[in-house]
mmCIF file of C-alpha atoms in Angstrom:
data_model
loop_
_atom_site.group_PDB
_atom_site.id
_atom_site.type_symbol
_atom_site.label_atom_id
_atom_site.label_comp_id
_atom_site.label_asym_id
_atom_site.label_seq_id
_atom_site.Cartn_x
_atom_site.Cartn_y
_atom_site.Cartn_z
ATOM 1 C CA MET A 1 -13.818 105.613 -51.214
ATOM 2 C CA SER A 2 -12.542 109.099 -52.196
ATOM 3 C CA GLN A 3 -10.271 111.097 -50.076
ATOM 4 C CA ASN A 4 -10.551 114.552 -51.804
ATOM 5 C CA LEU A 5 -10.933 116.556 -48.673
ATOM 6 C CA SER A 6 -10.131 119.943 -47.094
ATOM 7 C CA ARG A 7 -9.054 120.315 -43.351
ATOM 8 C CA GLY A 8 -10.079 123.259 -41.171
ATOM 9 C CA SER A 9 -7.304 125.037 -39.417
ATOM 10 C CA ASP A 10 -9.345 127.731 -37.736
ATOM 11 C CA THR A 11 -11.295 127.493 -34.461
ATOM 12 C CA LEU A 12 -14.505 125.500 -34.380
ATOM 13 C CA GLY A 13 -16.713 128.619 -33.893
ATOM 14 C CA SER A 14 -15.541 130.398 -37.087
ATOM 15 C CA PHE A 15 -17.030 127.751 -39.278
ATOM 16 C CA LEU A 16 -20.569 129.101 -38.365
ATOM 17 C CA HIS A 17 -19.993 131.462 -41.163
ATOM 18 C CA ILE A 18 -20.515 128.536 -43.582
ATOM 19 C CA SER A 19 -22.824 126.281 -41.505
ATOM 20 C CA ARG A 20 -24.953 129.087 -40.273
ATOM 21 C CA PRO A 21 -24.339 131.886 -42.781
ATOM 22 C CA GLU A 22 -27.433 133.817 -41.639
ATOM 23 C CA VAL A 23 -25.175 135.177 -38.872
ATOM 24 C CA ASP A 24 -23.616 137.428 -41.474
ATOM 25 C CA LEU A 25 -27.033 138.675 -42.722
ATOM 26 C CA PRO A 26 -29.754 140.916 -41.256
ATOM 27 C CA GLU A 27 -31.396 139.356 -38.222
ATOM 28 C CA ALA A 28 -34.779 138.841 -39.811
ATOM 29 C CA THR A 29 -33.365 136.948 -42.835
ATOM 30 C CA ASP A 30 -35.230 133.681 -43.569
ATOM 31 C CA PRO A 31 -32.535 130.806 -43.039
ATOM 32 C CA TYR A 32 -33.893 129.093 -46.099
ATOM 33 C CA ALA A 33 -33.660 132.158 -48.399
ATOM 34 C CA PRO A 34 -31.390 132.039 -51.481
ATOM 35 C CA GLU A 35 -29.063 134.706 -50.087
ATOM 36 C CA VAL A 36 -28.220 132.520 -47.141
ATOM 37 C CA TYR A 37 -26.914 129.668 -49.384
ATOM 38 C CA ALA A 38 -25.091 132.309 -51.490
ATOM 39 C CA LYS A 39 -23.406 133.841 -48.452
ATOM 40 C CA ALA A 40 -22.281 130.278 -47.271
ATOM 41 C CA ALA A 41 -20.613 129.798 -50.728
ATOM 42 C CA GLU A 42 -18.946 133.236 -50.567
ATOM 43 C CA ASN A 43 -17.571 132.526 -47.043
ATOM 44 C CA LEU A 44 -16.292 129.160 -48.209
ATOM 45 C CA GLU A 45 -14.468 130.705 -51.092
ATOM 46 C CA ARG A 46 -13.074 133.319 -48.685
ATOM 47 C CA MET A 47 -11.756 130.790 -46.202
ATOM 48 C CA LEU A 48 -10.113 128.702 -48.950
ATOM 49 C CA GLY A 49 -8.600 131.857 -50.428
ATOM 50 C CA GLU A 50 -7.250 132.940 -46.997
ATOM 51 C CA ALA A 51 -5.990 129.482 -46.194
ATOM 52 C CA VAL A 52 -8.374 129.187 -43.210
ATOM 53 C CA LEU A 53 -9.279 125.975 -45.006
ATOM 54 C CA VAL A 54 -6.307 124.152 -46.490
ATOM 55 C CA GLN A 55 -6.775 121.458 -49.120
ATOM 56 C CA ASP A 56 -4.249 118.581 -48.760
ATOM 57 C CA PRO A 57 -2.250 117.998 -51.946
ATOM 58 C CA HIS A 58 -2.570 114.219 -51.869
ATOM 59 C CA PRO A 59 -5.387 111.613 -51.337
ATOM 60 C CA THR A 60 -5.752 111.525 -47.536
ATOM 61 C CA PHE A 61 -7.751 109.726 -44.899
ATOM 62 C CA TYR A 62 -8.044 111.311 -41.474
ATOM 63 C CA ILE A 63 -8.255 109.815 -38.007
ATOM 64 C CA TYR A 64 -10.768 111.593 -35.879
ATOM 65 C CA ARG A 65 -10.821 110.996 -32.113
ATOM 66 C CA LEU A 66 -13.539 112.360 -29.719
ATOM 67 C CA THR A 67 -13.022 112.459 -26.052
ATOM 68 C CA MET A 68 -15.774 113.270 -23.615
ATOM 69 C CA GLU A 69 -15.507 112.883 -19.847
ATOM 70 C CA GLY A 70 -13.409 109.750 -20.222
ATOM 71 C CA HIS A 71 -15.156 108.266 -23.107
ATOM 72 C CA VAL A 72 -13.021 107.944 -26.136
ATOM 73 C CA GLN A 73 -13.958 107.032 -29.651
ATOM 74 C CA THR A 74 -11.600 106.836 -32.670
ATOM 75 C CA GLY A 75 -12.873 106.828 -36.266
ATOM 76 C CA LEU A 76 -11.886 107.302 -39.919
ATOM 77 C CA VAL A 77 -12.902 110.458 -41.847
ATOM 78 C CA ALA A 78 -13.410 109.415 -45.441
ATOM 79 C CA ALA A 79 -15.726 110.164 -48.399
ATOM 80 C CA ALA A 80 -18.152 107.230 -48.574
ATOM 81 C CA SER A 81 -19.795 105.863 -51.706
ATOM 82 C CA VAL A 82 -23.119 107.104 -52.669
ATOM 83 C CA GLU A 83 -23.572 103.999 -54.798
ATOM 84 C CA ALA A 84 -23.068 101.835 -51.720
ATOM 85 C CA TYR A 85 -25.777 104.023 -49.818
ATOM 86 C CA ASP A 86 -28.142 103.669 -52.672
ATOM 87 C CA ARG A 87 -27.666 99.954 -52.856
ATOM 88 C CA ASP A 88 -28.154 99.620 -49.024
ATOM 89 C CA ARG A 89 -24.692 98.581 -48.167
ATOM 90 C CA ILE A 90 -24.804 101.750 -46.084
ATOM 91 C CA LYS A 91 -27.824 100.998 -44.110
ATOM 92 C CA LYS A 92 -30.369 103.520 -42.883
ATOM 93 C CA HIS A 93 -32.804 103.297 -39.832
ATOM 94 C CA GLU A 94 -34.702 106.648 -39.942
ATOM 95 C CA PHE A 95 -37.246 108.402 -42.115
ATOM 96 C CA THR A 96 -36.162 111.901 -43.336
ATOM 97 C CA ARG A 97 -38.285 115.089 -43.589
ATOM 98 C CA PRO A 98 -38.464 116.671 -47.104
ATOM 99 C CA LYS A 99 -38.020 120.172 -45.965
ATOM 100 C CA LYS A 100 -34.775 119.352 -44.030
ATOM 101 C CA GLU A 101 -33.547 117.163 -46.892
ATOM 102 C CA ASP A 102 -34.225 120.034 -49.437
ATOM 103 C CA ASP A 103 -32.265 122.405 -47.263
ATOM 104 C CA ARG A 104 -29.248 120.039 -47.312
ATOM 105 C CA VAL A 105 -29.448 119.679 -51.147
ATOM 106 C CA ARG A 106 -29.455 123.419 -51.579
ATOM 107 C CA GLN A 107 -26.510 123.840 -49.142
ATOM 108 C CA ILE A 108 -24.346 121.202 -50.882
ATOM 109 C CA ASP A 109 -25.127 122.653 -54.374
ATOM 110 C CA ALA A 110 -24.415 126.251 -53.323
ATOM 111 C CA LEU A 111 -21.164 125.347 -51.706
ATOM 112 C CA ASP A 112 -20.115 122.702 -54.173
ATOM 113 C CA ALA A 113 -18.996 120.853 -51.067
ATOM 114 C CA GLN A 114 -20.081 118.758 -48.126
ATOM 115 C CA THR A 115 -19.043 120.334 -44.884
ATOM 116 C CA GLY A 116 -21.122 118.403 -42.328
ATOM 117 C CA PRO A 117 -20.127 114.687 -41.979
ATOM 118 C CA VAL A 118 -22.508 111.731 -41.812
ATOM 119 C CA PHE A 119 -21.856 109.644 -38.610
ATOM 120 C CA LEU A 120 -21.370 106.069 -39.849
ATOM 121 C CA VAL A 121 -20.579 102.904 -37.778
ATOM 122 C CA TYR A 122 -18.841 99.713 -38.892
ATOM 123 C CA PRO A 123 -19.042 96.443 -37.049
ATOM 124 C CA SER A 124 -15.877 96.375 -35.029
ATOM 125 C CA ASP A 125 -12.921 94.885 -36.769
ATOM 126 C CA GLY A 126 -9.652 94.026 -34.912
ATOM 127 C CA GLU A 127 -7.374 95.112 -37.773
ATOM 128 C CA VAL A 128 -9.213 98.255 -38.613
ATOM 129 C CA ASP A 129 -9.522 99.204 -34.948
ATOM 130 C CA GLY A 130 -5.840 98.518 -34.402
ATOM 131 C CA MET A 131 -4.706 100.632 -37.427
ATOM 132 C CA LEU A 132 -6.828 103.643 -36.306
ATOM 133 C CA SER A 133 -5.458 103.405 -32.736
ATOM 134 C CA GLU A 134 -1.830 103.195 -34.045
ATOM 135 C CA GLU A 135 -2.341 106.337 -36.203
ATOM 136 C CA ALA A 136 -3.680 108.147 -33.173
ATOM 137 C CA ASP A 137 -0.454 107.445 -31.152
ATOM 138 C CA ARG A 138 1.297 110.243 -33.013
ATOM 139 C CA GLU A 139 1.127 113.935 -32.390
ATOM 140 C CA PRO A 140 -2.213 115.220 -33.826
ATOM 141 C CA GLU A 141 -2.367 117.762 -36.664
ATOM 142 C CA LEU A 142 -5.414 119.341 -34.858
ATOM 143 C CA ASP A 143 -6.270 119.296 -31.237
ATOM 144 C CA VAL A 144 -9.270 121.442 -30.071
ATOM 145 C CA THR A 145 -11.415 121.306 -26.956
ATOM 146 C CA ALA A 146 -14.824 122.837 -27.681
ATOM 147 C CA ALA A 147 -16.811 124.990 -25.385
ATOM 148 C CA ASP A 148 -18.854 121.907 -24.303
ATOM 149 C CA GLY A 149 -15.680 120.292 -23.087
ATOM 150 C CA VAL A 150 -15.468 117.739 -25.833
ATOM 151 C CA ARG A 151 -11.898 117.219 -27.329
ATOM 152 C CA HIS A 152 -11.607 116.952 -31.061
ATOM 153 C CA GLN A 153 -8.327 115.465 -32.490
ATOM 154 C CA ILE A 154 -7.439 114.958 -36.211
ATOM 155 C CA TRP A 155 -4.502 113.101 -37.673
ATOM 156 C CA THR A 156 -3.725 112.719 -41.397
ATOM 157 C CA LEU A 157 -3.115 109.378 -42.988
ATOM 158 C CA SER A 158 -1.657 109.621 -46.475
ATOM 159 C CA ASP A 159 0.597 106.579 -46.704
ATOM 160 C CA PRO A 160 -0.666 104.793 -49.840
ATOM 161 C CA VAL A 161 -0.002 101.343 -48.457
ATOM 162 C CA ARG A 162 -2.070 102.002 -45.286
ATOM 163 C CA VAL A 163 -4.712 103.895 -47.187
ATOM 164 C CA GLY A 164 -5.027 101.058 -49.609
ATOM 165 C CA ARG A 165 -5.256 98.528 -46.781
ATOM 166 C CA LEU A 166 -7.930 100.399 -44.952
ATOM 167 C CA THR A 167 -9.860 100.944 -48.208
ATOM 168 C CA ALA A 168 -9.783 97.207 -48.814
ATOM 169 C CA LEU A 169 -10.922 96.306 -45.415
ATOM 170 C CA PHE A 170 -13.935 98.653 -45.596
ATOM 171 C CA ASP A 171 -14.780 97.544 -49.037
ATOM 172 C CA GLY A 172 -14.856 93.917 -47.676
ATOM 173 C CA MET A 173 -17.431 94.737 -44.922
ATOM 174 C CA SER A 174 -20.926 93.629 -45.534
ATOM 175 C CA ALA A 175 -22.418 96.800 -44.382
ATOM 176 C CA LEU A 176 -21.873 100.119 -42.722
ATOM 177 C CA TYR A 177 -24.583 101.861 -40.751
ATOM 178 C CA VAL A 178 -25.819 105.470 -40.587
ATOM 179 C CA ALA A 179 -25.849 106.405 -36.890
ATOM 180 C CA ASP A 180 -26.680 110.158 -37.313
ATOM 181 C CA GLY A 181 -26.998 112.270 -40.443
ATOM 182 C CA HIS A 182 -29.826 110.730 -42.410
ATOM 183 C CA HIS A 183 -30.755 113.895 -43.999
ATOM 184 C CA ARG A 184 -27.148 114.652 -45.036
ATOM 185 C CA SER A 185 -26.730 111.260 -46.653
ATOM 186 C CA ALA A 186 -30.123 111.402 -48.405
ATOM 187 C CA ALA A 187 -29.312 114.799 -49.674
ATOM 188 C CA ALA A 188 -25.924 113.634 -50.983
ATOM 189 C CA SER A 189 -27.566 110.857 -52.891
ATOM 190 C CA ARG A 190 -29.955 113.401 -54.500
ATOM 191 C CA VAL A 191 -27.034 115.673 -55.537
ATOM 192 C CA THR A 192 -25.095 112.725 -56.986
ATOM 193 C CA ALA A 193 -28.153 111.667 -59.014
ATOM 194 C CA ALA A 194 -28.724 115.213 -60.411
ATOM 195 C CA ARG A 195 -25.146 115.657 -61.314
ATOM 196 C CA ARG A 196 -24.861 112.210 -62.914
ATOM 197 C CA ALA A 197 -27.858 112.919 -65.163
ATOM 198 C CA ALA A 198 -26.374 116.357 -66.144
ATOM 199 C CA ASN A 199 -22.943 115.022 -66.975
ATOM 200 C CA PRO A 200 -22.687 113.093 -70.376
ATOM 201 C CA ALA A 201 -19.079 112.137 -69.471
ATOM 202 C CA HIS A 202 -19.981 110.699 -66.016
ATOM 203 C CA THR A 203 -17.597 108.049 -64.885
ATOM 204 C CA GLY A 204 -18.627 107.275 -61.303
ATOM 205 C CA GLU A 205 -15.222 108.539 -60.065
ATOM 206 C CA GLU A 206 -16.188 112.212 -59.777
ATOM 207 C CA PRO A 207 -16.096 113.623 -56.245
ATOM 208 C CA TYR A 208 -19.881 114.186 -56.226
ATOM 209 C CA ASN A 209 -20.155 110.334 -56.168
ATOM 210 C CA TYR A 210 -19.092 110.354 -52.471
ATOM 211 C CA PHE A 211 -20.255 111.967 -49.333
ATOM 212 C CA LEU A 212 -18.263 113.143 -46.267
ATOM 213 C CA SER A 213 -18.384 110.652 -43.407
ATOM 214 C CA VAL A 214 -16.731 109.748 -40.142
ATOM 215 C CA ILE A 215 -16.808 105.888 -39.517
ATOM 216 C CA PHE A 216 -16.515 104.635 -35.987
ATOM 217 C CA PRO A 217 -16.468 100.998 -34.611
ATOM 218 C CA HIS A 218 -19.697 100.055 -33.200
ATOM 219 C CA SER A 219 -18.116 98.959 -29.926
ATOM 220 C CA GLN A 220 -17.005 102.493 -29.128
ATOM 221 C CA MET A 221 -20.427 104.106 -29.560
ATOM 222 C CA GLN A 222 -21.957 105.956 -26.672
ATOM 223 C CA ILE A 223 -25.773 105.967 -26.940
ATOM 224 C CA LEU A 224 -27.637 107.903 -24.217
ATOM 225 C CA PRO A 225 -31.332 107.409 -23.550
ATOM 226 C CA TYR A 226 -33.906 109.593 -25.158
ATOM 227 C CA ASN A 227 -36.458 110.288 -22.323
ATOM 228 C CA ARG A 228 -40.037 111.282 -22.599
ATOM 229 C CA VAL A 229 -42.153 113.887 -20.844
ATOM 230 C CA VAL A 230 -46.099 114.093 -21.295
ATOM 231 C CA ARG A 231 -48.282 117.084 -20.714
ATOM 232 C CA ASP A 232 -51.304 115.464 -18.982
ATOM 233 C CA LEU A 233 -52.445 111.993 -17.714
ATOM 234 C CA ASN A 234 -55.218 111.715 -20.387
ATOM 235 C CA GLY A 235 -57.863 112.573 -18.000
ATOM 236 C CA LEU A 236 -56.759 110.070 -15.234
ATOM 237 C CA GLU A 237 -56.018 110.704 -11.660
ATOM 238 C CA ARG A 238 -52.555 109.527 -10.399
ATOM 239 C CA GLU A 239 -53.966 106.358 -8.663
ATOM 240 C CA GLN A 240 -56.021 105.382 -11.637
ATOM 241 C CA MET A 241 -53.080 105.542 -13.929
ATOM 242 C CA LEU A 242 -50.938 103.604 -11.526
ATOM 243 C CA GLU A 243 -53.552 100.922 -11.355
ATOM 244 C CA ARG A 244 -53.622 100.598 -15.234
ATOM 245 C CA ILE A 245 -49.842 100.484 -15.380
ATOM 246 C CA ALA A 246 -49.726 97.689 -12.728
ATOM 247 C CA VAL A 247 -51.602 95.407 -15.139
ATOM 248 C CA ARG A 248 -48.563 95.395 -17.430
ATOM 249 C CA PHE A 249 -45.656 96.432 -15.273
ATOM 250 C CA ARG A 250 -44.268 95.613 -11.841
ATOM 251 C CA VAL A 251 -44.456 99.095 -10.190
ATOM 252 C CA GLU A 252 -42.079 100.004 -7.245
ATOM 253 C CA THR A 253 -41.814 103.362 -5.523
ATOM 254 C CA SER A 254 -38.244 104.824 -5.395
ATOM 255 C CA ALA A 255 -36.706 107.221 -2.975
ATOM 256 C CA HIS A 256 -34.208 108.284 -5.753
ATOM 257 C CA ALA A 257 -34.337 109.196 -9.310
ATOM 258 C CA VAL A 258 -34.616 106.043 -11.457
ATOM 259 C CA LEU A 259 -31.970 105.467 -14.114
ATOM 260 C CA PRO A 260 -33.005 102.180 -15.816
ATOM 261 C CA GLY A 261 -30.250 99.527 -15.515
ATOM 262 C CA ARG A 262 -31.597 97.002 -18.070
ATOM 263 C CA HIS A 263 -33.832 96.483 -20.978
ATOM 264 C CA ALA A 264 -37.639 96.701 -20.350
ATOM 265 C CA GLU A 265 -37.071 98.671 -17.169
ATOM 266 C CA PHE A 266 -38.272 102.300 -17.033
ATOM 267 C CA GLY A 267 -38.330 105.177 -14.497
ATOM 268 C CA MET A 268 -41.472 107.387 -14.121
ATOM 269 C CA TYR A 269 -41.761 110.535 -12.347
ATOM 270 C CA LEU A 270 -44.930 112.099 -11.142
ATOM 271 C CA PRO A 271 -44.885 115.283 -8.884
ATOM 272 C CA GLY A 272 -42.587 114.516 -5.989
ATOM 273 C CA GLN A 273 -42.304 110.733 -6.543
ATOM 274 C CA TRP A 274 -40.156 108.443 -8.848
ATOM 275 C CA TYR A 275 -41.326 104.821 -9.643
ATOM 276 C CA ARG A 276 -39.499 101.914 -11.215
ATOM 277 C CA LEU A 277 -41.625 100.172 -13.878
ATOM 278 C CA VAL A 278 -40.517 96.630 -14.982
ATOM 279 C CA LEU A 279 -42.418 95.197 -17.889
ATOM 280 C CA ASP A 280 -43.570 91.577 -17.690
ATOM 281 C CA GLU A 281 -41.094 89.594 -19.994
ATOM 282 C CA GLY A 282 -44.019 87.717 -21.573
ATOM 283 C CA ARG A 283 -45.163 90.896 -23.038
ATOM 284 C CA ILE A 284 -41.868 91.406 -24.997
ATOM 285 C CA PRO A 285 -42.008 90.420 -28.687
ATOM 286 C CA TRP A 286 -38.475 89.097 -28.833
ATOM 287 C CA ASP A 287 -38.650 88.180 -32.586
ATOM 288 C CA ASP A 288 -39.336 91.756 -33.718
ATOM 289 C CA PRO A 289 -36.319 94.069 -33.833
ATOM 290 C CA VAL A 290 -38.400 97.131 -33.679
ATOM 291 C CA GLN A 291 -41.146 96.218 -31.234
ATOM 292 C CA ARG A 292 -38.712 94.855 -28.597
ATOM 293 C CA LEU A 293 -36.893 98.229 -28.365
ATOM 294 C CA ASP A 294 -37.500 99.967 -25.089
ATOM 295 C CA VAL A 295 -38.917 103.135 -26.856
ATOM 296 C CA SER A 296 -41.484 100.681 -28.626
ATOM 297 C CA LEU A 297 -42.319 98.937 -25.388
ATOM 298 C CA LEU A 298 -43.011 102.113 -23.595
ATOM 299 C CA ALA A 299 -45.115 103.370 -26.531
ATOM 300 C CA GLY A 300 -47.047 100.190 -26.944
ATOM 301 C CA GLU A 301 -47.629 99.322 -23.350
ATOM 302 C CA LEU A 302 -48.143 102.671 -21.760
ATOM 303 C CA ILE A 303 -47.967 105.785 -23.786
ATOM 304 C CA GLU A 304 -50.577 104.786 -26.370
ATOM 305 C CA PRO A 305 -52.948 102.602 -24.441
ATOM 306 C CA ILE A 306 -52.989 104.557 -21.173
ATOM 307 C CA LEU A 307 -52.020 108.117 -22.047
ATOM 308 C CA GLY A 308 -53.721 108.010 -25.456
ATOM 309 C CA ILE A 309 -50.741 109.123 -27.568
ATOM 310 C CA ALA A 310 -50.691 107.117 -30.811
ATOM 311 C CA ASP A 311 -48.523 109.349 -32.963
ATOM 312 C CA GLN A 312 -45.399 110.464 -31.099
ATOM 313 C CA ARG A 313 -44.057 112.312 -34.214
ATOM 314 C CA ARG A 314 -47.003 114.692 -34.396
ATOM 315 C CA ASP A 315 -48.781 114.692 -31.008
ATOM 316 C CA GLU A 316 -47.969 117.910 -29.181
ATOM 317 C CA ARG A 317 -48.799 116.281 -25.751
ATOM 318 C CA ILE A 318 -45.396 114.502 -25.772
ATOM 319 C CA ASP A 319 -41.847 115.887 -25.722
ATOM 320 C CA PHE A 320 -38.413 114.319 -25.776
ATOM 321 C CA VAL A 321 -35.402 115.064 -23.563
ATOM 322 C CA GLY A 322 -31.853 113.956 -24.471
ATOM 323 C CA GLY A 323 -30.142 111.799 -21.845
ATOM 324 C CA ILE A 324 -27.247 114.182 -21.624
ATOM 325 C CA ARG A 325 -29.553 116.664 -19.830
ATOM 326 C CA GLY A 326 -29.862 114.292 -16.866
ATOM 327 C CA LEU A 327 -32.869 113.180 -14.753
ATOM 328 C CA GLU A 328 -32.968 116.429 -13.121
ATOM 329 C CA ALA A 329 -34.288 118.007 -16.290
ATOM 330 C CA LEU A 330 -37.224 115.566 -16.185
ATOM 331 C CA GLU A 331 -38.034 116.524 -12.637
ATOM 332 C CA LYS A 332 -37.887 120.119 -13.394
ATOM 333 C CA ARG A 333 -40.404 119.916 -16.362
ATOM 334 C CA VAL A 334 -42.888 117.999 -14.134
ATOM 335 C CA ASP A 335 -42.467 120.029 -10.869
ATOM 336 C CA SER A 336 -42.825 123.244 -12.839
ATOM 337 C CA GLY A 337 -46.342 122.086 -13.894
ATOM 338 C CA GLU A 338 -45.450 122.202 -17.642
ATOM 339 C CA MET A 339 -45.640 118.400 -17.781
ATOM 340 C CA ALA A 340 -47.566 115.913 -15.717
ATOM 341 C CA VAL A 341 -45.249 112.839 -16.074
ATOM 342 C CA ALA A 342 -41.776 111.951 -17.226
ATOM 343 C CA PHE A 343 -40.254 108.602 -18.218
ATOM 344 C CA SER A 344 -36.523 107.649 -18.107
ATOM 345 C CA LEU A 345 -35.450 104.894 -20.514
ATOM 346 C CA TYR A 346 -32.660 102.444 -20.837
ATOM 347 C CA PRO A 347 -30.531 103.456 -23.824
ATOM 348 C CA THR A 348 -30.812 101.628 -27.171
ATOM 349 C CA SER A 349 -27.813 99.463 -27.876
ATOM 350 C CA MET A 350 -25.764 99.777 -31.092
ATOM 351 C CA GLU A 351 -26.444 96.055 -31.737
ATOM 352 C CA ALA A 352 -30.181 96.769 -31.488
ATOM 353 C CA LEU A 353 -30.019 99.679 -33.982
ATOM 354 C CA MET A 354 -27.927 97.474 -36.318
ATOM 355 C CA ALA A 355 -30.543 94.679 -36.234
ATOM 356 C CA VAL A 356 -33.386 97.216 -37.115
ATOM 357 C CA ALA A 357 -31.314 98.456 -40.110
ATOM 358 C CA ASP A 358 -30.354 94.885 -41.098
ATOM 359 C CA ALA A 359 -34.059 94.003 -41.133
ATOM 360 C CA GLY A 360 -34.851 96.992 -43.414
ATOM 361 C CA GLU A 361 -37.011 98.586 -40.739
ATOM 362 C CA VAL A 362 -37.128 102.034 -39.293
ATOM 363 C CA MET A 363 -36.456 103.081 -35.624
ATOM 364 C CA PRO A 364 -39.286 104.816 -33.751
ATOM 365 C CA PRO A 365 -38.877 108.558 -33.433
ATOM 366 C CA LYS A 366 -36.382 109.844 -30.952
ATOM 367 C CA SER A 367 -34.794 106.470 -30.243
ATOM 368 C CA THR A 368 -31.190 107.258 -29.933
ATOM 369 C CA TRP A 369 -29.075 110.201 -28.647
ATOM 370 C CA PHE A 370 -25.465 109.953 -29.565
ATOM 371 C CA GLU A 371 -22.675 111.601 -27.640
ATOM 372 C CA PRO A 372 -20.224 113.140 -28.230
ATOM 373 C CA LYS A 373 -21.348 114.974 -31.386
ATOM 374 C CA LEU A 374 -19.275 115.427 -34.522
ATOM 375 C CA ALA A 375 -18.070 118.914 -35.289
ATOM 376 C CA ASP A 376 -18.734 120.425 -38.663
ATOM 377 C CA GLY A 377 -15.911 122.094 -40.472
ATOM 378 C CA LEU A 378 -12.873 120.232 -39.294
ATOM 379 C CA VAL A 379 -12.852 118.288 -42.596
ATOM 380 C CA SER A 380 -14.874 119.070 -45.716
ATOM 381 C CA HIS A 381 -15.361 117.270 -48.958
ATOM 382 C CA LEU A 382 -15.129 119.426 -52.215
ATOM 383 C CA LEU A 383 -17.177 118.110 -55.089
ATOM 384 C CA GLY A 384 -15.058 119.529 -57.812
ATOM 385 C CA GLY A 385 -17.559 121.633 -59.789
ATOM 386 C CA ARG A 386 -20.700 120.732 -61.706
#
């Protein structure tokens, strides 16, 4: 791991001039236009020159703590190895979209820096967890509560002995996992490959061989459900649909909104009425880490065979609602007439995500909603020129 990083000392909002530089350009500017990336680079140089961003003089790790409504997670900010990513020691679980990946590549190249971290997870380790917690007992160097109420705290860790020990512990882990930020990590890999090819003196130690990450223990992750809403009932009347569902699920009416409490249990909302759906356990493919996911079970047992939606990535009849918005958001979209039916899901566990990644498989679309979100700009990784 490399620790060549710069820490933000300004408010969270000001970093929009780098992450969303189009705010400084005419309103009709295409966000993918060359001048947008150039403006981001100009703003980064200005912030460095004005000491809004301050580069630490020594190799440094950072401890990053997020607090949201009583939930606390404490991780390590570090620059993770692109080689480890390319060799699948940093495991992925999502496909990426070329256009979004290209945008990230252009941004990294223009800035000569990575300013948005990749959210990584490590299998919880008592010694690592303990070291991070100990470091967070001190007064933080940065303590900011954002507009959404999430508290972001940063501590520096530059003691060479402790830095070395943490590095050794992470190097000894069999794998890390990308929780969020697949486009950022894929773009970093592409930038590394291009710069390696263009550098005849390449050693593998250059800053461009690493990407900005925050690494949290899997036991502290908070994954919320990713719920579904569907525009129509595929030509069925309510009673017809309920009859077809009852062949595969136990169906119970509920006087209250249904927040599923276990695997293979779902809530369904039709205008004015909630239902609890419990899938017959004999229909669950326990030996398949992808197909046994709740999102896969709902797709394979109801959304595709009954509602006729085979491709959730592209079918415009279905939409997705992050669990942070609550069940009221599902009711509102159905009661307004915009959607015909809504489904609430049990959240995917971190263990289930890791099992999919370990199997070399890909999660279905919109399987996980992580909260709280990382902030861009608190820490950046400078690539040191081309």
